[in-house]
């Protein structure tokens, strides 16, 4: 009979004997657990040398000795010689040290589980009799798939310290919510959600998960930010796991920094699960690359609340792509300021409404007429506005995409040096 035990090896000495394929594989896994690994082999593989070159492990290039096991919490015998592995297992047994014998599970005192991770849970499978690594790995994979499919309630059962997890849900398509975001939702006792983002997925939560809607629209802020902060802190201090579910990425005009500060000031543990920002994802899905070699080599992401900010006008004048969030109402002022600064009146402007969803719509115009065209088309938030050559209709099909603009040079004459680092 084998008893399953989870070992905390962080910072503890683990000796791996054998620096071939198996030893290196086991070493990588132990490094993920933050173990202090000593790798012993008279002829280590190139992979083992590369790992050691980064300072991740201590590499001992000689035959193993009994004293190498002194102070070890775990020993892994992973050479290609069964006799050596058996000797290491015997030394470990005499020292009272757990030992995994990679060539003969029956002679070691421990076995490495086929392990998978899901958030803060580790899922491990071992054979209790004749070792069968492939069989164990197959069962592990099936279990991980089952958990990943949302078939298991991952909420904590024991009372404990509450926490807040800020989750970016992406631009709206549930497929763009990260795996980490989905896992955080499955641990939530309370979800405090925005109006935008992949909110449809909240219908899949257990019925007893409390969902608090604090969503805002451009002219309607029913729940002030201070009240949102209070809700997060109050639930966390009551011992609950709170997911703050936000559209896009929490740190890209999502006021995530303010919420983190409020939680930390109240002594609440807070974690961040970044999201795919709408500033880049929505244009990409609409066929607009925000950078393109030789066309737009920089991009400025800004908020329409800043209005005709000098930085926005300067970026457009310099040929950068400008991505505007929350800018439908301020677009006229921004375009007027850019035109006054001498920006090309025909510079393409694209407004993408409800990006990544089935209701996505793209409206295009030139800089001089953009505000008028968008108003006539009834463009409404949520929308991302892109200004720059990359926003032209059919840009990816046009030869401008394949033919970079002339590269500026330093100096003059036939020996001038291109400034583009890719040339």
Short mmCIF file of C-alpha atoms in Angstrom, two decimals:
data_model
loop_
_atom_site.label_atom_id
_atom_site.label_comp_id
_atom_site.label_asym_id
_atom_site.label_seq_id
_atom_site.Cartn_x
_atom_site.Cartn_y
_atom_site.Cartn_z
CA UNK A 1 0.00 0.00 0.00
CA UNK A 2 1.28 3.47 -0.92
CA UNK A 3 0.34 6.51 1.15
CA UNK A 4 0.05 9.72 -0.86
CA UNK A 5 1.84 12.63 0.79
CA UNK A 6 2.46 16.15 -0.50
CA UNK A 7 6.02 17.26 0.24
CA UNK A 8 6.92 20.92 0.61
CA UNK A 9 10.41 20.99 -0.90
CA UNK A 10 10.78 24.75 -1.25
CA UNK A 11 14.29 25.72 -0.22
CA UNK A 12 15.15 22.16 0.84
CA UNK A 13 18.08 20.08 -0.41
CA UNK A 14 17.15 17.43 -2.98
CA UNK A 15 19.85 15.25 -4.55
CA UNK A 16 19.33 13.93 -8.07
CA UNK A 17 21.84 11.25 -9.07
CA UNK A 18 22.11 11.01 -12.85
CA UNK A 19 22.12 13.99 -15.21
CA UNK A 20 20.75 12.31 -18.31
CA UNK A 21 17.27 12.64 -19.84
CA UNK A 22 15.36 11.31 -16.80
CA UNK A 23 17.45 13.17 -14.24
CA UNK A 24 17.09 16.49 -16.05
CA UNK A 25 13.34 16.01 -16.42
CA UNK A 26 12.99 15.31 -12.69
CA UNK A 27 15.26 18.27 -11.93
CA UNK A 28 13.06 20.67 -13.89
CA UNK A 29 10.01 19.51 -12.00
CA UNK A 30 11.79 19.90 -8.65
CA UNK A 31 12.87 23.41 -9.62
CA UNK A 32 9.22 24.27 -10.21
CA UNK A 33 8.68 23.30 -6.57
CA UNK A 34 11.54 25.68 -5.57
CA UNK A 35 13.72 22.83 -4.28
CA UNK A 36 17.46 23.35 -3.78
CA UNK A 37 18.67 20.72 -6.26
CA UNK A 38 22.10 19.08 -6.30
CA UNK A 39 22.71 17.15 -9.52
CA UNK A 40 25.44 14.47 -9.40
CA UNK A 41 26.89 12.80 -12.50
CA UNK A 42 30.46 12.19 -13.77
CA UNK A 43 29.32 12.93 -17.35
CA UNK A 44 26.34 15.33 -17.23
CA UNK A 45 24.32 15.94 -20.38
CA UNK A 46 24.41 19.22 -22.29
CA UNK A 47 20.93 20.04 -20.92
CA UNK A 48 22.18 19.53 -17.36
CA UNK A 49 25.12 21.86 -18.01
CA UNK A 50 22.80 24.52 -19.41
CA UNK A 51 20.57 24.39 -16.35
CA UNK A 52 23.58 24.59 -14.06
CA UNK A 53 25.00 27.53 -16.04
CA UNK A 54 22.05 29.65 -14.90
CA UNK A 55 22.77 28.91 -11.25
CA UNK A 56 19.50 27.02 -10.81
CA UNK A 57 21.18 23.84 -9.58
CA UNK A 58 24.48 22.73 -8.07
CA UNK A 59 26.23 20.39 -10.51
CA UNK A 60 28.70 17.86 -9.09
CA UNK A 61 30.71 16.24 -11.91
CA UNK A 62 31.87 12.93 -10.43
CA UNK A 63 30.52 9.59 -9.30
CA UNK A 64 28.05 9.74 -6.45
CA UNK A 65 29.29 9.19 -2.88
CA UNK A 66 27.30 8.31 0.26
CA UNK A 67 28.14 11.72 1.77
CA UNK A 68 26.37 13.47 -1.15
CA UNK A 69 23.11 12.40 0.46
CA UNK A 70 23.85 14.07 3.79
CA UNK A 71 21.22 16.66 4.68
CA UNK A 72 18.95 15.71 1.76
CA UNK A 73 15.20 15.70 2.26
CA UNK A 74 14.66 13.64 -0.89
CA UNK A 75 16.92 11.64 -3.21
CA UNK A 76 16.18 10.73 -6.82
CA UNK A 77 18.24 7.89 -8.32
CA UNK A 78 17.97 8.48 -12.08
CA UNK A 79 21.10 7.03 -13.68
CA UNK A 80 21.02 4.57 -16.58
CA UNK A 81 22.68 1.93 -14.36
CA UNK A 82 20.18 -0.05 -12.23
CA UNK A 83 22.97 -1.19 -9.89
CA UNK A 84 23.96 2.41 -9.12
CA UNK A 85 20.34 3.37 -8.56
CA UNK A 86 19.90 0.42 -6.18
CA UNK A 87 23.03 1.44 -4.26
CA UNK A 88 21.76 5.03 -3.91
CA UNK A 89 18.40 3.69 -2.69
CA UNK A 90 20.18 1.55 -0.09
CA UNK A 91 22.25 4.51 1.16
CA UNK A 92 19.06 6.56 1.43
CA UNK A 93 17.31 3.80 3.37
CA UNK A 94 20.23 3.67 5.83
CA UNK A 95 20.05 7.45 6.28
CA UNK A 96 16.29 7.47 6.74
CA UNK A 97 15.87 9.60 3.61
CA UNK A 98 13.04 9.19 1.12
CA UNK A 99 14.34 7.95 -2.23
CA UNK A 100 12.79 7.63 -5.68
CA UNK A 101 14.42 4.90 -7.76
CA UNK A 102 13.62 5.82 -11.35
CA UNK A 103 14.61 2.40 -12.70
CA UNK A 104 12.93 0.22 -10.06
CA UNK A 105 10.04 1.63 -8.07
CA UNK A 106 9.97 -1.45 -5.86
CA UNK A 107 13.39 -0.73 -4.33
CA UNK A 108 12.81 2.95 -3.55
CA UNK A 109 10.91 4.30 -0.57
CA UNK A 110 9.05 6.96 -2.58
CA UNK A 111 7.53 7.43 -6.00
CA UNK A 112 7.14 10.54 -8.09
CA UNK A 113 3.50 11.09 -8.88
CA UNK A 114 2.32 11.94 -12.38
CA UNK A 115 1.34 15.45 -11.35
CA UNK A 116 -0.70 18.28 -12.78
CA UNK A 117 -1.50 21.69 -11.36
CA UNK A 118 -4.73 23.61 -11.27
CA UNK A 119 -4.34 26.93 -9.51
CA UNK A 120 -3.19 26.17 -5.98
CA UNK A 121 -4.20 22.50 -6.29
CA UNK A 122 -1.81 19.71 -7.27
CA UNK A 123 -3.34 16.60 -8.83
CA UNK A 124 -1.12 13.52 -8.53
CA UNK A 125 -1.48 9.88 -9.55
CA UNK A 126 0.83 6.99 -8.56
CA UNK A 127 0.69 3.25 -9.13
CA UNK A 128 0.37 1.48 -5.77
CA UNK A 129 1.88 -1.78 -7.02
CA UNK A 130 3.90 -2.30 -10.21
CA UNK A 131 5.03 1.18 -11.38
CA UNK A 132 3.40 2.16 -14.68
CA UNK A 133 4.27 5.81 -15.45
CA UNK A 134 2.35 6.01 -18.74
CA UNK A 135 -0.81 4.65 -17.16
CA UNK A 136 -0.51 7.10 -14.26
CA UNK A 137 0.08 9.99 -16.67
CA UNK A 138 -3.00 9.06 -18.69
CA UNK A 139 -5.20 9.06 -15.59
CA UNK A 140 -3.67 12.36 -14.44
CA UNK A 141 -4.41 13.99 -17.81
CA UNK A 142 -8.02 12.83 -17.67
CA UNK A 143 -8.45 14.24 -14.16
CA UNK A 144 -6.90 17.58 -15.12
CA UNK A 145 -9.20 17.82 -18.16
CA UNK A 146 -12.19 17.10 -15.93
CA UNK A 147 -11.25 19.89 -13.51
CA UNK A 148 -10.35 22.30 -16.34
CA UNK A 149 -13.75 21.72 -17.95
CA UNK A 150 -15.41 23.28 -14.91
CA UNK A 151 -16.88 20.04 -13.62
CA UNK A 152 -15.47 20.55 -10.11
CA UNK A 153 -16.41 23.20 -7.56
CA UNK A 154 -13.06 24.65 -6.49
CA UNK A 155 -14.31 26.89 -3.68
CA UNK A 156 -12.62 26.52 -0.32
CA UNK A 157 -14.59 24.66 2.34
CA UNK A 158 -12.64 25.56 5.46
CA UNK A 159 -12.99 29.08 6.86
CA UNK A 160 -9.82 31.06 6.31
CA UNK A 161 -8.36 34.37 5.34
CA UNK A 162 -10.33 36.18 2.69
CA UNK A 163 -8.73 37.50 -0.46
CA UNK A 164 -9.46 39.51 -3.57
CA UNK A 165 -8.49 38.38 -7.06
CA UNK A 166 -8.59 41.02 -9.81
CA UNK A 167 -9.40 39.20 -13.04
CA UNK A 168 -9.21 40.75 -16.50
CA UNK A 169 -11.85 39.07 -18.65
CA UNK A 170 -10.64 40.36 -22.01
CA UNK A 171 -12.69 42.31 -24.58
CA UNK A 172 -15.88 40.23 -24.38
CA UNK A 173 -15.48 36.91 -26.18
CA UNK A 174 -15.48 34.19 -23.47
CA UNK A 175 -12.80 32.30 -25.45
CA UNK A 176 -10.42 35.19 -24.70
CA UNK A 177 -10.75 34.80 -20.93
CA UNK A 178 -7.49 33.24 -19.74
CA UNK A 179 -7.25 29.85 -18.06
CA UNK A 180 -6.14 31.62 -14.89
CA UNK A 181 -9.23 33.81 -15.03
CA UNK A 182 -11.55 30.82 -15.35
CA UNK A 183 -9.86 29.09 -12.43
CA UNK A 184 -10.20 32.18 -10.26
CA UNK A 185 -13.94 32.33 -11.00
CA UNK A 186 -14.33 28.71 -9.91
CA UNK A 187 -12.86 29.55 -6.51
CA UNK A 188 -15.07 32.62 -5.95
CA UNK A 189 -17.59 33.05 -3.17
CA UNK A 190 -18.40 36.54 -4.44
CA UNK A 191 -17.95 38.07 -7.91
CA UNK A 192 -17.95 41.87 -8.23
CA UNK A 193 -18.42 42.44 -11.94
CA UNK A 194 -18.23 45.24 -14.48
CA UNK A 195 -20.80 45.72 -17.23
CA UNK A 196 -18.35 44.92 -20.04
CA UNK A 197 -16.11 41.95 -20.76
CA UNK A 198 -16.94 38.24 -20.86
CA UNK A 199 -19.87 38.53 -18.47
CA UNK A 200 -21.88 35.76 -20.12
CA UNK A 201 -19.65 33.19 -18.47
CA UNK A 202 -20.97 34.23 -15.05
CA UNK A 203 -24.14 32.26 -15.81
CA UNK A 204 -22.08 29.08 -15.39
CA UNK A 205 -21.25 29.80 -11.74
CA UNK A 206 -22.97 27.82 -8.95
CA UNK A 207 -26.27 29.38 -7.91
CA UNK A 208 -25.01 30.27 -4.43
CA UNK A 209 -22.11 32.42 -5.68
CA UNK A 210 -23.04 36.03 -4.96
CA UNK A 211 -22.70 38.27 -8.04
CA UNK A 212 -22.54 42.02 -7.38
CA UNK A 213 -23.00 44.20 -10.49
CA UNK A 214 -21.09 47.49 -10.22
CA UNK A 215 -20.95 48.20 -13.95
CA UNK A 216 -20.64 51.69 -15.36
CA UNK A 217 -21.60 53.31 -18.65
CA UNK A 218 -20.28 56.64 -20.01
CA UNK A 219 -23.03 58.75 -18.39
CA UNK A 220 -24.13 56.44 -15.59
CA UNK A 221 -21.92 55.49 -12.62
CA UNK A 222 -24.42 53.97 -10.18
CA UNK A 223 -21.70 52.57 -7.90
CA UNK A 224 -18.86 55.04 -7.17
CA UNK A 225 -15.31 53.69 -7.07
CA UNK A 226 -15.06 54.25 -3.31
CA UNK A 227 -18.11 52.03 -2.81
CA UNK A 228 -16.63 49.33 -5.06
CA UNK A 229 -13.49 49.39 -2.93
CA UNK A 230 -15.58 49.08 0.23
CA UNK A 231 -17.49 46.08 -1.15
CA UNK A 232 -14.27 44.26 -2.02
CA UNK A 233 -12.72 44.86 1.38
CA UNK A 234 -15.87 44.04 3.34
CA UNK A 235 -16.38 40.64 1.72
CA UNK A 236 -12.69 39.72 1.96
CA UNK A 237 -12.50 40.65 5.64
CA UNK A 238 -15.47 38.33 6.18
CA UNK A 239 -13.25 35.46 5.00
CA UNK A 240 -14.59 35.18 1.45
CA UNK A 241 -12.75 34.75 -1.84
CA UNK A 242 -13.78 37.76 -3.94
CA UNK A 243 -13.19 37.95 -7.69
CA UNK A 244 -13.21 41.48 -9.05
CA UNK A 245 -14.21 40.74 -12.63
CA UNK A 246 -13.20 43.49 -15.06
CA UNK A 247 -13.34 43.93 -18.82
CA UNK A 248 -10.05 43.97 -20.72
CA UNK A 249 -7.05 44.16 -18.39
CA UNK A 250 -7.41 45.52 -14.83
CA UNK A 251 -4.42 47.81 -15.21
CA UNK A 252 -5.31 49.37 -18.58
CA UNK A 253 -7.73 52.19 -17.71
CA UNK A 254 -9.52 49.75 -15.42
CA UNK A 255 -8.70 51.45 -12.10
CA UNK A 256 -7.22 48.17 -10.94
CA UNK A 257 -4.37 49.95 -9.21
CA UNK A 258 -6.82 51.89 -7.03
CA UNK A 259 -8.58 48.70 -6.00
CA UNK A 260 -5.32 46.95 -5.16
CA UNK A 261 -4.26 49.91 -3.04
CA UNK A 262 -7.59 49.92 -1.16
CA UNK A 263 -7.31 46.19 -0.43
CA UNK A 264 -3.72 46.37 0.76
CA UNK A 265 -4.45 49.40 2.92
CA UNK A 266 -7.14 47.33 4.65
CA UNK A 267 -4.80 44.37 5.13
CA UNK A 268 -6.53 42.24 2.49
CA UNK A 269 -4.47 39.85 0.37
CA UNK A 270 -4.92 40.66 -3.31
CA UNK A 271 -3.85 38.83 -6.46
CA UNK A 272 -3.86 39.87 -10.13
CA UNK A 273 -4.86 37.77 -13.12
CA UNK A 274 -4.03 39.93 -16.16
CA UNK A 275 -6.47 40.04 -19.04
CA UNK A 276 -6.15 40.48 -22.78
CA UNK A 277 -6.48 44.24 -23.24
CA UNK A 278 -9.11 45.50 -25.65
CA UNK A 279 -6.65 48.13 -26.84
CA UNK A 280 -4.74 45.52 -28.83
CA UNK A 281 -7.11 42.56 -29.10
CA UNK A 282 -10.07 44.40 -30.61
CA UNK A 283 -8.08 46.03 -33.44
CA UNK A 284 -6.34 42.69 -34.11
CA UNK A 285 -9.66 40.87 -34.45
CA UNK A 286 -10.84 43.59 -36.83
CA UNK A 287 -7.77 43.06 -39.02
CA UNK A 288 -5.83 46.10 -37.77
CA UNK A 289 -2.23 45.52 -36.63
CA UNK A 290 -1.39 48.40 -34.28
CA UNK A 291 2.25 48.20 -35.37
CA UNK A 292 3.66 47.33 -38.76
CA UNK A 293 7.32 47.40 -39.72
CA UNK A 294 8.09 50.48 -41.76
CA UNK A 295 4.57 51.85 -41.33
CA UNK A 296 3.94 52.28 -37.62
CA UNK A 297 6.76 51.34 -35.30
CA UNK A 298 5.17 52.66 -32.11
CA UNK A 299 1.72 52.81 -30.57
CA UNK A 300 0.14 55.10 -27.99
CA UNK A 301 -2.78 53.84 -25.91
CA UNK A 302 -4.74 56.62 -24.28
CA UNK A 303 -8.16 57.45 -22.89
CA UNK A 304 -10.70 59.71 -24.48
CA UNK A 305 -11.12 61.34 -21.07
CA UNK A 306 -7.79 63.06 -21.74
CA UNK A 307 -9.36 64.80 -24.74
CA UNK A 308 -7.02 66.52 -27.19
CA UNK A 309 -3.99 65.69 -25.07
CA UNK A 310 -0.71 67.07 -26.50
CA UNK A 311 0.86 63.61 -26.24
CA UNK A 312 -1.85 62.22 -28.53
CA UNK A 313 -1.38 64.95 -31.12
CA UNK A 314 2.42 64.59 -30.99
CA UNK A 315 2.16 60.81 -31.49
CA UNK A 316 -0.05 61.23 -34.55
CA UNK A 317 2.28 63.87 -35.97
CA UNK A 318 5.19 61.44 -35.51
CA UNK A 319 3.42 58.67 -37.43
CA UNK A 320 2.55 56.45 -34.47
CA UNK A 321 -0.65 54.48 -34.19
CA UNK A 322 -2.98 55.94 -31.56
CA UNK A 323 -5.51 53.66 -29.85
CA UNK A 324 -8.24 55.50 -27.97
CA UNK A 325 -10.44 53.91 -25.32
CA UNK A 326 -13.65 55.62 -24.16
CA UNK A 327 -13.24 58.28 -26.85
CA UNK A 328 -16.51 58.35 -28.79
CA UNK A 329 -17.68 61.63 -27.23
CA UNK A 330 -14.26 63.33 -27.43
CA UNK A 331 -13.31 62.21 -30.95
CA UNK A 332 -14.25 65.52 -32.59
CA UNK A 333 -11.92 67.51 -30.31
CA UNK A 334 -9.06 65.05 -30.78
CA UNK A 335 -9.36 65.09 -34.57
CA UNK A 336 -9.60 68.90 -34.65
CA UNK A 337 -6.45 69.27 -32.56
CA UNK A 338 -4.56 66.83 -34.79
CA UNK A 339 -5.63 68.67 -37.95
CA UNK A 340 -4.58 71.98 -36.41
CA UNK A 341 -1.14 70.46 -35.76
CA UNK A 342 -0.76 69.58 -39.44
CA UNK A 343 -1.63 65.89 -39.31
CA UNK A 344 -2.75 64.53 -42.71
CA UNK A 345 -6.50 65.07 -43.17
CA UNK A 346 -6.79 61.70 -44.91
CA UNK A 347 -5.15 59.73 -42.08
CA UNK A 348 -7.37 56.64 -41.56
CA UNK A 349 -9.59 56.38 -38.50
CA UNK A 350 -11.46 53.20 -37.52
CA UNK A 351 -14.02 52.81 -34.76
CA UNK A 352 -14.69 49.23 -33.64
CA UNK A 353 -17.87 48.77 -31.62
CA UNK A 354 -18.51 45.75 -29.39
CA UNK A 355 -15.23 44.19 -30.49
CA UNK A 356 -14.76 40.41 -30.33
CA UNK A 357 -18.51 39.80 -30.05
CA UNK A 358 -21.07 38.67 -32.62
CA UNK A 359 -22.27 42.30 -32.82
CA UNK A 360 -18.91 43.79 -33.79
CA UNK A 361 -19.06 46.68 -36.26
CA UNK A 362 -16.22 48.66 -37.84
CA UNK A 363 -16.76 52.20 -39.16
CA UNK A 364 -13.98 53.99 -41.08
CA UNK A 365 -13.28 57.53 -42.20
CA UNK A 366 -10.46 60.00 -42.74
CA UNK A 367 -9.26 62.24 -39.93
CA UNK A 368 -11.00 65.34 -41.32
CA UNK A 369 -14.44 63.71 -41.48
CA UNK A 370 -14.13 61.04 -38.77
CA UNK A 371 -16.26 62.73 -36.11
CA UNK A 372 -19.05 63.51 -38.60
CA UNK A 373 -19.02 60.03 -40.13
CA UNK A 374 -19.01 58.28 -36.74
CA UNK A 375 -21.90 60.41 -35.51
CA UNK A 376 -23.93 59.77 -38.65
CA UNK A 377 -23.31 56.04 -38.32
CA UNK A 378 -24.49 56.10 -34.72
CA UNK A 379 -21.23 54.82 -33.26
CA UNK A 380 -21.73 54.20 -29.55
CA UNK A 381 -19.65 52.85 -26.66
CA UNK A 382 -18.16 50.40 -26.03
CA UNK A 383 -15.86 51.22 -28.92
CA UNK A 384 -12.14 51.29 -29.62
CA UNK A 385 -10.89 54.03 -31.95
CA UNK A 386 -7.69 53.51 -33.94
CA UNK A 387 -6.01 56.40 -35.76
CA UNK A 388 -3.11 55.72 -38.10
CA UNK A 389 -2.15 54.27 -41.47
CA UNK A 390 -2.76 50.75 -40.17
CA UNK A 391 -6.47 51.58 -39.75
CA UNK A 392 -7.06 51.83 -43.50
CA UNK A 393 -9.61 49.43 -44.95
CA UNK A 394 -7.86 46.51 -46.59
CA UNK A 395 -4.52 47.52 -45.09
CA UNK A 396 -3.35 43.92 -44.72
CA UNK A 397 -4.16 43.28 -48.38
CA UNK A 398 -2.56 46.49 -49.65
CA UNK A 399 1.00 46.59 -50.90
CA UNK A 400 1.79 49.22 -48.25
CA UNK A 401 1.72 46.38 -45.74
CA UNK A 402 4.39 44.45 -47.60
CA UNK A 403 6.49 47.46 -48.63
CA UNK A 404 7.89 49.36 -45.63
CA UNK A 405 8.22 53.10 -45.83
CA UNK A 406 11.66 54.40 -46.72
CA UNK A 407 13.96 54.01 -43.72
CA UNK A 408 15.47 57.27 -42.45
CA UNK A 409 19.27 57.33 -42.49
CA UNK A 410 21.98 58.96 -40.45
CA UNK A 411 24.34 61.08 -42.54
CA UNK A 412 24.16 61.27 -46.33
CA UNK A 413 25.51 59.64 -49.44
CA UNK A 414 26.09 55.98 -50.31
CA UNK A 415 27.57 55.11 -46.88
CA UNK A 416 24.57 56.29 -44.87
CA UNK A 417 23.59 53.84 -42.13
CA UNK A 418 19.95 52.67 -41.81
CA UNK A 419 18.43 53.46 -38.41
CA UNK A 420 15.91 50.62 -38.56
CA UNK A 421 17.38 47.86 -36.32
CA UNK A 422 15.71 45.15 -38.41
CA UNK A 423 17.59 46.11 -41.58
#
